[in-house]
Amino acid sequence: MTSPTTTSPSTASNNATPSTRTRRAVENMLALDREALQVAFARTVAAMLHDGPGTALERFAFTGELDAEALLDELDRVEVPFEEEAWVDALARYVLFTSGGRS
């Protein structure tokens, strides 16, 4: 006899469809204030663009620690499809605004 399967809250979110996860993410972001929304957006884009552990993009995405110079250098080298170039530009603008410009 097999035991009944139970779903914990963390498992339930892992089983959500992409559209359900996206809907939850948008609803959570809308609940944030403008500044928090900008940070969340920037960190989300960084998470999608990073090349792995130890990069400035990865560190910013997962810890919020912003090394503006290193992150901008990485963005200069990132290659993305045309449709995602606006993401790179938006993240660069956020970093430049936050850090007061590139030194």
PDB file of C-alpha atoms in Angstrom:
ATOM      1  CA  MET A   1       0.000   0.000   0.000  1.00  0.00           C
ATOM      2  CA  THR A   2       1.383   3.400  -0.903  1.00  0.00           C
ATOM      3  CA  SER A   3       1.225   6.254   1.523  1.00  0.00           C
ATOM      4  CA  PRO A   4      -0.791   9.321   0.586  1.00  0.00           C
ATOM      5  CA  THR A   5       1.194  12.151  -0.906  1.00  0.00           C
ATOM      6  CA  THR A   6       1.155  15.389   0.990  1.00  0.00           C
ATOM      7  CA  THR A   7       2.206  18.709  -0.389  1.00  0.00           C
ATOM      8  CA  SER A   8       4.062  21.182   1.747  1.00  0.00           C
ATOM      9  CA  PRO A   9       3.885  24.898   0.976  1.00  0.00           C
ATOM     10  CA  SER A  10       7.391  24.825  -0.526  1.00  0.00           C
ATOM     11  CA  THR A  11       6.533  21.803  -2.680  1.00  0.00           C
ATOM     12  CA  ALA A  12       3.265  23.380  -3.773  1.00  0.00           C
ATOM     13  CA  SER A  13       5.051  26.421  -5.144  1.00  0.00           C
ATOM     14  CA  ASN A  14       7.488  24.174  -7.022  1.00  0.00           C
ATOM     15  CA  ASN A  15       4.574  22.425  -8.710  1.00  0.00           C
ATOM     16  CA  ALA A  16       2.962  25.674  -9.819  1.00  0.00           C
ATOM     17  CA  THR A  17       2.744  26.280 -13.524  1.00  0.00           C
ATOM     18  CA  PRO A  18       4.996  28.976 -14.985  1.00  0.00           C
ATOM     19  CA  SER A  19       1.997  31.246 -15.480  1.00  0.00           C
ATOM     20  CA  THR A  20       0.968  30.767 -11.840  1.00  0.00           C
ATOM     21  CA  ARG A  21       4.507  31.524 -10.618  1.00  0.00           C
ATOM     22  CA  THR A  22       4.663  34.576 -12.867  1.00  0.00           C
ATOM     23  CA  ARG A  23       1.290  35.791 -11.620  1.00  0.00           C
ATOM     24  CA  ARG A  24       2.460  35.421  -7.999  1.00  0.00           C
ATOM     25  CA  ALA A  25       5.703  37.269  -8.740  1.00  0.00           C
ATOM     26  CA  VAL A  26       3.824  40.160 -10.371  1.00  0.00           C
ATOM     27  CA  GLU A  27       1.339  40.352  -7.495  1.00  0.00           C
ATOM     28  CA  ASN A  28       4.197  40.356  -4.960  1.00  0.00           C
ATOM     29  CA  MET A  29       6.017  43.096  -6.860  1.00  0.00           C
ATOM     30  CA  LEU A  30       2.903  45.246  -7.089  1.00  0.00           C
ATOM     31  CA  ALA A  31       2.623  45.085  -3.301  1.00  0.00           C
ATOM     32  CA  LEU A  32       6.065  46.687  -2.965  1.00  0.00           C
ATOM     33  CA  ASP A  33       6.787  50.399  -2.874  1.00  0.00           C
ATOM     34  CA  ARG A  34       8.431  52.016  -5.908  1.00  0.00           C
ATOM     35  CA  GLU A  35      12.006  51.815  -4.605  1.00  0.00           C
ATOM     36  CA  ALA A  36      11.639  48.191  -3.521  1.00  0.00           C
ATOM     37  CA  LEU A  37      10.113  47.366  -6.900  1.00  0.00           C
ATOM     38  CA  GLN A  38      13.109  48.870  -8.708  1.00  0.00           C
ATOM     39  CA  VAL A  39      15.527  46.852  -6.580  1.00  0.00           C
ATOM     40  CA  ALA A  40      13.503  43.669  -7.091  1.00  0.00           C
ATOM     41  CA  PHE A  41      13.419  44.249 -10.847  1.00  0.00           C
ATOM     42  CA  ALA A  42      17.172  44.936 -11.025  1.00  0.00           C
ATOM     43  CA  ARG A  43      18.030  41.852  -8.967  1.00  0.00           C
ATOM     44  CA  THR A  44      15.680  39.690 -11.049  1.00  0.00           C
ATOM     45  CA  VAL A  45      17.327  40.820 -14.282  1.00  0.00           C
ATOM     46  CA  ALA A  46      20.778  40.244 -12.770  1.00  0.00           C
ATOM     47  CA  ALA A  47      19.706  36.719 -11.796  1.00  0.00           C
ATOM     48  CA  MET A  48      18.653  36.027 -15.364  1.00  0.00           C
ATOM     49  CA  LEU A  49      21.879  37.399 -16.880  1.00  0.00           C
ATOM     50  CA  HIS A  50      24.655  36.172 -14.565  1.00  0.00           C
ATOM     51  CA  ASP A  51      27.229  33.638 -15.747  1.00  0.00           C
ATOM     52  CA  GLY A  52      27.563  31.825 -12.456  1.00  0.00           C
ATOM     53  CA  PRO A  53      28.912  31.961  -8.933  1.00  0.00           C
ATOM     54  CA  GLY A  54      31.438  34.629  -8.106  1.00  0.00           C
ATOM     55  CA  THR A  55      30.276  37.162 -10.665  1.00  0.00           C
ATOM     56  CA  ALA A  56      29.146  40.652  -9.717  1.00  0.00           C
ATOM     57  CA  LEU A  57      25.770  39.988 -11.372  1.00  0.00           C
ATOM     58  CA  GLU A  58      25.270  36.787  -9.371  1.00  0.00           C
ATOM     59  CA  ARG A  59      26.328  38.438  -6.111  1.00  0.00           C
ATOM     60  CA  PHE A  60      23.936  41.360  -6.671  1.00  0.00           C
ATOM     61  CA  ALA A  61      21.091  39.056  -7.700  1.00  0.00           C
ATOM     62  CA  PHE A  62      21.298  36.832  -4.649  1.00  0.00           C
ATOM     63  CA  THR A  63      22.654  39.090  -1.904  1.00  0.00           C
ATOM     64  CA  GLY A  64      21.819  42.622  -3.028  1.00  0.00           C
ATOM     65  CA  GLU A  65      25.511  43.584  -2.745  1.00  0.00           C
ATOM     66  CA  LEU A  66      26.211  45.991  -5.595  1.00  0.00           C
ATOM     67  CA  ASP A  67      29.740  46.377  -6.949  1.00  0.00           C
ATOM     68  CA  ALA A  68      28.728  48.889  -9.608  1.00  0.00           C
ATOM     69  CA  GLU A  69      32.016  48.966 -11.513  1.00  0.00           C
ATOM     70  CA  ALA A  70      32.343  45.173 -11.738  1.00  0.00           C
ATOM     71  CA  LEU A  71      28.661  44.736 -12.583  1.00  0.00           C
ATOM     72  CA  LEU A  72      28.812  47.320 -15.369  1.00  0.00           C
ATOM     73  CA  ASP A  73      31.960  45.675 -16.746  1.00  0.00           C
ATOM     74  CA  GLU A  74      30.096  42.343 -16.854  1.00  0.00           C
ATOM     75  CA  LEU A  75      27.123  43.985 -18.563  1.00  0.00           C
ATOM     76  CA  ASP A  76      29.473  45.353 -21.234  1.00  0.00           C
ATOM     77  CA  ARG A  77      30.409  41.758 -22.096  1.00  0.00           C
ATOM     78  CA  VAL A  78      27.037  40.034 -21.773  1.00  0.00           C
ATOM     79  CA  GLU A  79      25.502  38.653 -24.950  1.00  0.00           C
ATOM     80  CA  VAL A  80      21.728  38.330 -25.055  1.00  0.00           C
ATOM     81  CA  PRO A  81      19.098  37.911 -27.752  1.00  0.00           C
ATOM     82  CA  PHE A  82      17.838  41.153 -29.248  1.00  0.00           C
ATOM     83  CA  GLU A  83      14.593  40.846 -27.280  1.00  0.00           C
ATOM     84  CA  GLU A  84      16.523  40.992 -23.978  1.00  0.00           C
ATOM     85  CA  GLU A  85      18.783  43.961 -24.788  1.00  0.00           C
ATOM     86  CA  ALA A  86      16.288  46.299 -23.088  1.00  0.00           C
ATOM     87  CA  TRP A  87      16.787  44.297 -19.862  1.00  0.00           C
ATOM     88  CA  VAL A  88      20.537  44.903 -19.986  1.00  0.00           C
ATOM     89  CA  ASP A  89      19.972  48.614 -20.653  1.00  0.00           C
ATOM     90  CA  ALA A  90      17.463  48.902 -17.795  1.00  0.00           C
ATOM     91  CA  LEU A  91      19.816  47.182 -15.355  1.00  0.00           C
ATOM     92  CA  ALA A  92      22.720  49.398 -16.437  1.00  0.00           C
ATOM     93  CA  ARG A  93      20.580  52.527 -15.932  1.00  0.00           C
ATOM     94  CA  TYR A  94      19.567  51.292 -12.477  1.00  0.00           C
ATOM     95  CA  VAL A  95      23.205  50.674 -11.503  1.00  0.00           C
ATOM     96  CA  LEU A  96      24.354  54.030 -12.848  1.00  0.00           C
ATOM     97  CA  PHE A  97      21.530  55.853 -11.050  1.00  0.00           C
ATOM     98  CA  THR A  98      22.101  53.982  -7.799  1.00  0.00           C
ATOM     99  CA  SER A  99      25.867  54.413  -7.815  1.00  0.00           C
ATOM    100  CA  GLY A 100      25.853  58.027  -8.985  1.00  0.00           C
ATOM    101  CA  GLY A 101      27.435  57.241 -12.334  1.00  0.00           C
ATOM    102  CA  ARG A 102      30.381  55.245 -13.500  1.00  0.00           C
ATOM    103  CA  SER A 103      33.760  56.262 -12.106  1.00  0.00           C
TER     104      SER A 103
END
